[in-house]
mmCIF file of C-alpha atoms in Angstrom:
data_model
loop_
_atom_site.group_PDB
_atom_site.id
_atom_site.type_symbol
_atom_site.label_atom_id
_atom_site.label_comp_id
_atom_site.label_asym_id
_atom_site.label_seq_id
_atom_site.Cartn_x
_atom_site.Cartn_y
_atom_site.Cartn_z
ATOM 1 C CA MET L 261 8.467 8.707 12.384
ATOM 2 C CA GLY L 262 10.369 11.977 12.529
ATOM 3 C CA HIS L 263 7.468 14.377 11.926
ATOM 4 C CA GLY L 264 5.383 14.226 15.078
ATOM 5 C CA LEU L 265 2.904 11.575 13.871
ATOM 6 C CA THR L 266 2.389 8.941 16.526
ATOM 7 C CA PRO L 267 1.655 5.542 14.952
ATOM 8 C CA LEU L 268 -1.849 5.052 16.339
ATOM 9 C CA GLY L 269 -4.968 3.409 15.028
ATOM 10 C CA ARG L 270 -7.195 0.418 15.462
ATOM 11 C CA LEU L 271 -8.002 -2.901 13.866
ATOM 12 C CA VAL L 272 -11.318 -2.958 12.006
ATOM 13 C CA GLY L 273 -12.551 -6.521 11.492
ATOM 14 C CA ALA L 274 -9.772 -8.506 9.850
ATOM 15 C CA ALA L 275 -8.356 -5.523 7.967
ATOM 16 C CA LEU L 276 -5.024 -3.862 8.572
ATOM 17 C CA VAL L 277 -5.699 -0.322 9.708
ATOM 18 C CA GLY L 278 -2.982 2.141 8.754
ATOM 19 C CA ALA L 279 -1.432 2.391 12.196
ATOM 20 C CA ALA L 280 0.464 0.455 14.827
ATOM 21 C CA LEU L 281 -1.585 0.091 17.964
ATOM 22 C CA ALA L 282 -0.438 1.089 21.413
ATOM 23 C CA VAL L 283 -0.773 -2.518 22.567
ATOM 24 C CA PRO L 284 1.708 -5.404 22.709
ATOM 25 C CA ALA L 285 2.690 -5.888 19.078
ATOM 26 C CA SER L 286 2.022 -9.119 17.246
ATOM 27 C CA ALA L 287 1.698 -10.188 13.630
ATOM 28 C CA ASN L 288 0.060 -12.654 11.291
ATOM 29 C CA ILE L 289 3.122 -14.771 10.525
ATOM 30 C CA ILE L 290 2.233 -17.390 7.932
ATOM 31 C CA ASP L 291 4.082 -20.709 7.571
ATOM 32 C CA GLY L 292 6.655 -20.447 10.317
ATOM 33 C CA THR L 293 8.999 -17.527 10.831
ATOM 34 C CA ASP L 294 8.753 -13.793 10.213
ATOM 35 C CA ASP L 295 10.457 -13.272 6.847
ATOM 36 C CA ARG L 296 10.394 -9.464 6.921
ATOM 37 C CA ASP L 297 13.605 -7.483 7.099
ATOM 38 C CA SER L 298 15.346 -4.357 5.859
ATOM 39 C CA LEU L 299 15.411 -3.699 2.113
ATOM 40 C CA LEU L 300 19.152 -3.154 2.405
ATOM 41 C CA VAL L 301 19.621 -6.585 3.982
ATOM 42 C CA LEU L 302 17.173 -8.683 1.955
ATOM 43 C CA GLY L 303 17.249 -6.759 -1.335
ATOM 44 C CA PRO L 304 20.439 -8.307 -2.757
ATOM 45 C CA GLN L 305 19.312 -11.781 -1.638
ATOM 46 C CA LEU L 306 16.051 -11.265 -3.533
ATOM 47 C CA GLY L 307 17.887 -10.358 -6.724
ATOM 48 C CA LEU L 308 17.287 -6.623 -6.478
ATOM 49 C CA SER L 309 19.945 -4.450 -8.101
ATOM 50 C CA ASP L 310 21.296 -1.286 -6.504
ATOM 51 C CA ASP L 311 19.210 0.761 -8.942
ATOM 52 C CA GLU L 312 16.046 -1.185 -8.062
ATOM 53 C CA ILE L 313 16.687 -0.735 -4.327
ATOM 54 C CA ALA L 314 17.150 3.009 -4.818
ATOM 55 C CA ARG L 315 14.010 3.142 -6.950
ATOM 56 C CA ILE L 316 11.943 1.373 -4.272
ATOM 57 C CA ARG L 317 13.132 3.855 -1.642
ATOM 58 C CA LYS L 318 12.166 6.768 -3.878
ATOM 59 C CA VAL L 319 8.673 5.619 -4.882
ATOM 60 C CA SER L 320 7.410 3.947 -1.690
ATOM 61 C CA GLY L 321 6.995 4.959 1.926
ATOM 62 C CA TYR L 322 4.579 6.177 4.574
ATOM 63 C CA VAL L 323 1.012 7.366 4.026
ATOM 64 C CA GLY L 324 -0.557 9.144 6.977
ATOM 65 C CA CYS L 325 -3.265 11.534 8.112
ATOM 66 C CA PHE L 326 -3.625 13.669 11.252
ATOM 67 C CA ARG L 327 -7.317 14.581 11.498
ATOM 68 C CA PRO L 328 -9.814 13.854 12.925
ATOM 69 C CA THR L 329 -7.895 10.802 14.126
ATOM 70 C CA PRO L 330 -4.328 9.854 13.182
ATOM 71 C CA SER L 331 -3.547 6.947 10.891
ATOM 72 C CA LEU L 332 -0.397 5.551 9.336
ATOM 73 C CA GLY L 333 0.057 3.032 6.562
ATOM 74 C CA SER L 334 2.149 2.309 3.492
ATOM 75 C CA GLY L 335 1.860 3.304 -0.142
ATOM 76 C CA ALA L 336 3.734 3.886 -3.366
ATOM 77 C CA LEU L 337 3.656 6.084 -6.429
ATOM 78 C CA PHE L 338 1.445 4.531 -9.091
ATOM 79 C CA LEU L 339 1.611 5.220 -12.857
ATOM 80 C CA THR L 340 2.970 8.750 -12.337
ATOM 81 C CA ASN L 341 5.175 10.588 -9.856
ATOM 82 C CA ASN L 342 2.181 12.687 -8.824
ATOM 83 C CA GLN L 343 -0.176 10.112 -7.259
ATOM 84 C CA ILE L 344 -0.038 7.152 -4.888
ATOM 85 C CA LEU L 345 -1.864 3.858 -4.510
ATOM 86 C CA THR L 346 -2.720 2.628 -1.017
ATOM 87 C CA ALA L 347 -5.529 1.015 0.984
ATOM 88 C CA GLY L 348 -8.643 3.189 1.075
ATOM 89 C CA HIS L 349 -9.388 2.685 4.771
ATOM 90 C CA VAL L 350 -6.256 4.625 5.725
ATOM 91 C CA PHE L 351 -8.215 7.794 4.830
ATOM 92 C CA PHE L 352 -11.392 7.165 6.837
ATOM 93 C CA ASP L 353 -12.114 7.291 10.539
ATOM 94 C CA PRO L 354 -13.257 3.774 11.501
ATOM 95 C CA THR L 355 -15.866 5.014 13.982
ATOM 96 C CA THR L 356 -17.540 7.829 12.078
ATOM 97 C CA GLY L 357 -16.678 6.960 8.480
ATOM 98 C CA LEU L 358 -15.547 10.553 7.951
ATOM 99 C CA ARG L 359 -12.715 11.157 5.526
ATOM 100 C CA ARG L 360 -9.472 12.129 7.208
ATOM 101 C CA SER L 361 -7.541 15.275 6.298
ATOM 102 C CA ASN L 362 -4.059 16.746 6.744
ATOM 103 C CA CYS L 363 -2.587 13.764 4.929
ATOM 104 C CA PHE L 364 0.908 13.205 3.564
ATOM 105 C CA PHE L 365 3.193 10.824 1.685
ATOM 106 C CA LYS L 366 6.780 10.443 2.853
ATOM 107 C CA ASN L 367 9.187 8.309 0.872
ATOM 108 C CA GLN L 368 12.180 6.435 2.313
ATOM 109 C CA GLU L 369 15.067 7.617 0.216
ATOM 110 C CA GLU L 370 17.947 9.562 1.758
ATOM 111 C CA PRO L 371 17.173 12.378 2.266
ATOM 112 C CA PHE L 372 13.449 11.655 2.318
ATOM 113 C CA VAL L 373 10.816 13.696 0.504
ATOM 114 C CA GLN L 374 7.525 14.470 2.232
ATOM 115 C CA VAL L 375 4.603 15.801 0.198
ATOM 116 C CA ASP L 376 1.043 16.680 1.199
ATOM 117 C CA LEU L 377 -1.760 14.598 -0.274
ATOM 118 C CA VAL L 378 -5.111 15.794 -1.623
ATOM 119 C CA PRO L 379 -7.667 13.193 -0.446
ATOM 120 C CA GLU L 380 -10.452 15.574 -1.544
ATOM 121 C CA ALA L 381 -9.459 14.802 -5.142
ATOM 122 C CA ALA L 382 -8.757 11.084 -4.649
ATOM 123 C CA ARG L 383 -10.387 8.160 -6.406
ATOM 124 C CA PHE L 384 -11.700 5.742 -3.785
ATOM 125 C CA GLY L 385 -13.138 2.310 -4.439
ATOM 126 C CA ALA L 386 -15.936 3.239 -2.041
ATOM 127 C CA VAL L 387 -16.734 6.117 0.317
ATOM 128 C CA PRO L 388 -16.168 5.047 2.981
ATOM 129 C CA PRO L 389 -14.635 1.704 1.990
ATOM 130 C CA ARG L 390 -15.264 -1.396 4.055
ATOM 131 C CA PRO L 391 -11.763 -2.312 5.297
ATOM 132 C CA GLY L 392 -10.492 -5.427 3.591
ATOM 133 C CA SER L 393 -13.174 -5.401 0.888
ATOM 134 C CA ASN L 394 -12.742 -5.462 -2.893
ATOM 135 C CA TYR L 395 -13.304 -1.698 -2.893
ATOM 136 C CA ASP L 396 -10.671 -0.869 -0.284
ATOM 137 C CA PHE L 397 -8.314 1.140 -2.480
ATOM 138 C CA ALA L 398 -7.364 4.772 -2.932
ATOM 139 C CA ILE L 399 -5.556 6.636 -5.701
ATOM 140 C CA VAL L 400 -4.556 9.946 -4.155
ATOM 141 C CA PRO L 401 -2.833 12.911 -5.839
ATOM 142 C CA LEU L 402 0.130 14.750 -4.377
ATOM 143 C CA VAL L 403 0.191 18.537 -4.216
ATOM 144 C CA ARG L 404 3.339 18.358 -6.321
ATOM 145 C CA PRO L 405 5.221 15.554 -8.083
ATOM 146 C CA ILE L 406 8.309 13.896 -6.635
ATOM 147 C CA GLU L 407 11.026 14.849 -9.068
ATOM 148 C CA GLY L 408 12.994 11.996 -10.586
ATOM 149 C CA ALA L 409 10.745 9.275 -9.151
ATOM 150 C CA GLU L 410 9.816 6.504 -11.591
ATOM 151 C CA PRO L 411 6.911 4.296 -10.452
ATOM 152 C CA PHE L 412 7.099 0.594 -11.219
ATOM 153 C CA PRO L 413 5.080 -0.384 -14.298
ATOM 154 C CA VAL L 414 1.966 -2.534 -14.456
ATOM 155 C CA ALA L 415 1.996 -5.698 -16.570
ATOM 156 C CA GLU L 416 -1.557 -5.423 -17.912
ATOM 157 C CA ASP L 417 -1.202 -8.352 -20.311
ATOM 158 C CA ALA L 418 0.300 -10.770 -17.771
ATOM 159 C CA PRO L 419 -2.286 -11.749 -15.136
ATOM 160 C CA VAL L 420 -1.115 -12.940 -11.746
ATOM 161 C CA ARG L 421 -1.049 -16.683 -11.144
ATOM 162 C CA ALA L 422 -0.816 -19.005 -8.175
ATOM 163 C CA GLY L 423 2.851 -19.706 -7.508
ATOM 164 C CA ASP L 424 4.087 -16.271 -8.579
ATOM 165 C CA LYS L 425 6.836 -14.961 -6.318
ATOM 166 C CA LEU L 426 6.295 -11.601 -4.652
ATOM 167 C CA ILE L 427 8.431 -8.966 -2.988
ATOM 168 C CA VAL L 428 6.192 -6.979 -0.654
ATOM 169 C CA VAL L 429 7.366 -3.521 0.429
ATOM 170 C CA THR L 430 6.063 -1.942 3.636
ATOM 171 C CA ALA L 431 7.109 1.335 5.240
ATOM 172 C CA HIS L 432 7.387 -0.036 8.792
ATOM 173 C CA PRO L 433 4.886 -2.663 9.975
ATOM 174 C CA ALA L 434 4.259 -3.333 13.656
ATOM 175 C CA GLY L 435 5.335 -6.425 15.516
ATOM 176 C CA MET L 436 8.328 -7.475 13.411
ATOM 177 C CA GLU L 437 10.836 -9.889 14.899
ATOM 178 C CA LYS L 438 13.755 -7.964 13.400
ATOM 179 C CA GLU L 439 14.573 -4.353 14.164
ATOM 180 C CA VAL L 440 14.662 -2.120 11.092
ATOM 181 C CA PRO L 441 15.293 1.652 11.174
ATOM 182 C CA ASN L 442 12.175 3.689 10.352
ATOM 183 C CA GLU L 443 13.829 5.320 7.357
ATOM 184 C CA ILE L 444 14.487 1.994 5.571
ATOM 185 C CA PRO L 445 11.687 0.077 3.780
ATOM 186 C CA VAL L 446 10.791 -3.385 5.028
ATOM 187 C CA VAL L 447 10.575 -6.158 2.429
ATOM 188 C CA GLN L 448 9.676 -9.815 2.414
ATOM 189 C CA PRO L 449 9.682 -12.669 -0.075
ATOM 190 C CA CYS L 450 6.377 -14.521 -0.335
ATOM 191 C CA THR L 451 4.155 -16.321 -2.825
ATOM 192 C CA ILE L 452 0.722 -15.926 -4.375
ATOM 193 C CA ARG L 453 -1.174 -19.006 -3.215
ATOM 194 C CA ARG L 454 -4.548 -18.538 -4.904
ATOM 195 C CA VAL L 455 -6.159 -16.178 -7.410
ATOM 196 C CA PRO L 456 -9.945 -16.373 -6.923
ATOM 197 C CA VAL L 457 -12.303 -15.420 -9.723
ATOM 198 C CA SER L 458 -13.523 -11.959 -8.795
ATOM 199 C CA THR L 459 -17.147 -10.969 -9.256
ATOM 200 C CA SER L 460 -16.277 -7.392 -8.325
ATOM 201 C CA ILE L 461 -14.879 -4.539 -10.389
ATOM 202 C CA THR L 462 -11.462 -5.270 -8.869
ATOM 203 C CA SER L 463 -9.267 -8.361 -8.906
ATOM 204 C CA PHE L 464 -7.571 -9.835 -5.862
ATOM 205 C CA TYR L 465 -5.297 -12.658 -4.775
ATOM 206 C CA ARG L 466 -4.342 -14.533 -1.603
ATOM 207 C CA SER L 467 -0.739 -14.871 -0.449
ATOM 208 C CA ASP L 468 1.393 -16.222 2.386
ATOM 209 C CA CYS L 469 2.930 -12.792 3.019
ATOM 210 C CA ASP L 470 3.484 -11.917 6.698
ATOM 211 C CA ALA L 471 1.533 -8.851 7.805
ATOM 212 C CA SER L 472 0.553 -6.738 10.814
ATOM 213 C CA GLY L 473 -0.499 -3.195 11.728
ATOM 214 C CA SER L 474 0.665 -0.574 9.192
ATOM 215 C CA SER L 475 1.072 -3.192 6.449
ATOM 216 C CA SER L 476 -1.984 -1.725 4.723
ATOM 217 C CA GLY L 477 -1.092 -0.226 1.360
ATOM 218 C CA GLY L 478 2.141 -2.183 0.973
ATOM 219 C CA MET L 479 3.366 -2.473 -2.613
ATOM 220 C CA ASN L 480 3.479 -6.012 -4.060
ATOM 221 C CA LEU L 481 6.205 -6.400 -6.682
ATOM 222 C CA SER L 482 7.014 -9.333 -8.942
ATOM 223 C CA ARG L 483 9.188 -10.032 -11.965
ATOM 224 C CA VAL L 484 7.568 -10.426 -15.355
ATOM 225 C CA ASP L 485 9.990 -11.264 -18.163
ATOM 226 C CA GLY L 486 12.804 -10.023 -15.943
ATOM 227 C CA GLU L 487 11.196 -6.653 -15.220
ATOM 228 C CA LEU L 488 10.076 -5.653 -11.747
ATOM 229 C CA VAL L 489 6.389 -4.732 -11.936
ATOM 230 C CA TYR L 490 3.694 -3.511 -9.539
ATOM 231 C CA ARG L 491 1.277 -6.424 -8.984
ATOM 232 C CA GLY L 492 -0.946 -5.469 -6.070
ATOM 233 C CA VAL L 493 -1.561 -3.539 -2.870
ATOM 234 C CA THR L 494 -1.951 -5.219 0.525
ATOM 235 C CA ILE L 495 -5.355 -4.540 2.082
ATOM 236 C CA THR L 496 -6.034 -7.188 4.727
ATOM 237 C CA THR L 497 -4.715 -10.132 6.707
ATOM 238 C CA GLY L 498 -5.937 -12.438 9.445
ATOM 239 C CA LEU L 499 -6.193 -11.613 13.139
ATOM 240 C CA TRP L 500 -2.655 -10.326 13.481
ATOM 241 C CA ARG L 501 -3.031 -9.549 17.184
ATOM 242 C CA ASP L 502 -3.962 -13.156 17.985
ATOM 243 C CA PRO L 503 -0.857 -15.022 19.247
ATOM 244 C CA ALA L 504 -2.238 -18.236 17.744
ATOM 245 C CA MET L 505 -1.750 -16.749 14.260
ATOM 246 C CA ARG L 506 1.984 -16.358 14.685
ATOM 247 C CA GLY L 507 3.649 -19.031 12.581
ATOM 248 C CA ALA L 508 0.421 -20.848 11.651
ATOM 249 C CA PRO L 509 0.311 -22.758 8.345
ATOM 250 C CA TYR L 510 -1.348 -21.046 5.395
ATOM 251 C CA ASP L 511 -5.081 -21.516 5.875
ATOM 252 C CA GLU L 512 -7.652 -19.174 4.348
ATOM 253 C CA LYS L 513 -10.541 -20.388 6.496
ATOM 254 C CA ARG L 514 -8.579 -19.875 9.684
ATOM 255 C CA GLY L 515 -7.313 -16.461 8.578
ATOM 256 C CA SER L 516 -3.678 -17.405 8.102
ATOM 257 C CA VAL L 517 -3.681 -15.553 4.800
ATOM 258 C CA THR L 518 -3.040 -12.080 3.389
ATOM 259 C CA THR L 519 -5.053 -10.472 0.599
ATOM 260 C CA ALA L 520 -4.018 -7.909 -2.001
ATOM 261 C CA LEU L 521 -6.000 -6.069 -4.662
ATOM 262 C CA GLY L 522 -4.510 -6.354 -8.136
ATOM 263 C CA THR L 523 -3.201 -3.311 -9.968
ATOM 264 C CA ASP L 524 -5.603 -3.890 -12.836
ATOM 265 C CA ALA L 525 -9.345 -3.630 -13.462
ATOM 266 C CA ALA L 526 -10.974 -0.795 -11.453
ATOM 267 C CA VAL L 527 -7.727 0.136 -9.666
ATOM 268 C CA LEU L 528 -5.881 0.733 -12.926
ATOM 269 C CA LYS L 529 -8.862 2.476 -14.512
ATOM 270 C CA ALA L 530 -9.166 4.921 -11.600
ATOM 271 C CA ALA L 531 -5.436 5.635 -11.634
ATOM 272 C CA LYS L 532 -5.402 6.328 -15.364
ATOM 273 C CA GLU L 533 -8.382 8.663 -15.052
ATOM 274 C CA LEU L 534 -6.791 10.607 -12.205
ATOM 275 C CA ALA L 535 -3.450 10.839 -14.036
ATOM 276 C CA ILE L 536 -5.177 12.309 -17.100
ATOM 277 C CA ASP L 537 -7.246 14.625 -14.951
ATOM 278 C CA ASN L 538 -4.159 15.975 -13.203
ATOM 279 C CA LEU L 539 -2.439 16.613 -16.515
ATOM 280 C CA PHE L 540 -5.456 18.499 -17.837
ATOM 281 C CA TRP L 541 -5.970 20.596 -14.728
ATOM 282 C CA ALA L 542 -2.589 22.309 -14.672
ATOM 283 C CA ALA L 543 -3.632 24.501 -11.747
ATOM 284 C CA GLY L 544 -3.642 21.434 -9.497
ATOM 285 C CA PRO L 545 -5.797 18.416 -8.671
ATOM 286 C CA ARG L 546 -9.487 19.024 -9.306
ATOM 287 C CA LEU L 547 -11.676 18.144 -6.357
ATOM 288 C CA ILE L 548 -14.088 15.427 -7.397
ATOM 289 C CA SER L 549 -16.950 17.385 -5.844
ATOM 290 C CA ASN L 550 -16.292 20.339 -8.158
ATOM 291 C CA PRO L 551 -17.658 20.433 -11.724
ATOM 292 C CA PRO L 552 -15.214 21.135 -14.578
ATOM 293 C CA PRO L 553 -15.106 24.725 -15.826
ATOM 294 C CA SER L 554 -17.211 25.547 -18.871
ATOM 295 C CA GLN L 555 -15.448 25.343 -22.189
#
């Protein structure tokens, strides 16, 4: 990846851990062929303008941590240019449940920008989150904003629906059929297949998006009234290392399905709170374990 981080990790249950494993790569390819390819190749075919392609490269990219065990996933700026949204399990050791440290966000523009993250001040859905659960999200502040980056908006008044078309952006998932340079985002066209009624504080939806290791945290985009908006974050898929899942028809019971948390409800609430907090605390992100100073 250009900065000494080896893409390592492990699969926890059916969730996508933020790393590509040092095993023969595979993928959960739903409904036939692997539709993932370079943003520069697929972008124009998907109706993305040059400005939208450049914007994606600036706001999305790699999310990784070094200690106590390395992890690598995907993520994107969310609401502001000073915080990211990704899958929560990227930040926790799967064996001990301890929060990882020495974390970073690296976008995929040219030249790239790499910024340290502050997981100590993050808003997690749960600590530690159960990978692939309705609480598997993280809003994490950067130590400094990425200048000129404009996150994609959230369409709060337009709920997702079955049949909505998605463009999913991933930094560099494992096991792809096509070769894509590490510095170029990977995208895929796919469709929301079902939007279950959520009894949790978060919303979620099922899709036929192809996924594999390091797909965790991938940004789900869609057009609403012609505008490209941030719809969800990929958190889990089926058994992507099982060869029988490659090309299988969409089937939720079998696991030929990918799940994303919506960018509304608890996810949006946490992001808004952190954005306000970071504006108020001009000295930098306030650690959630620290009380506010007396007035």
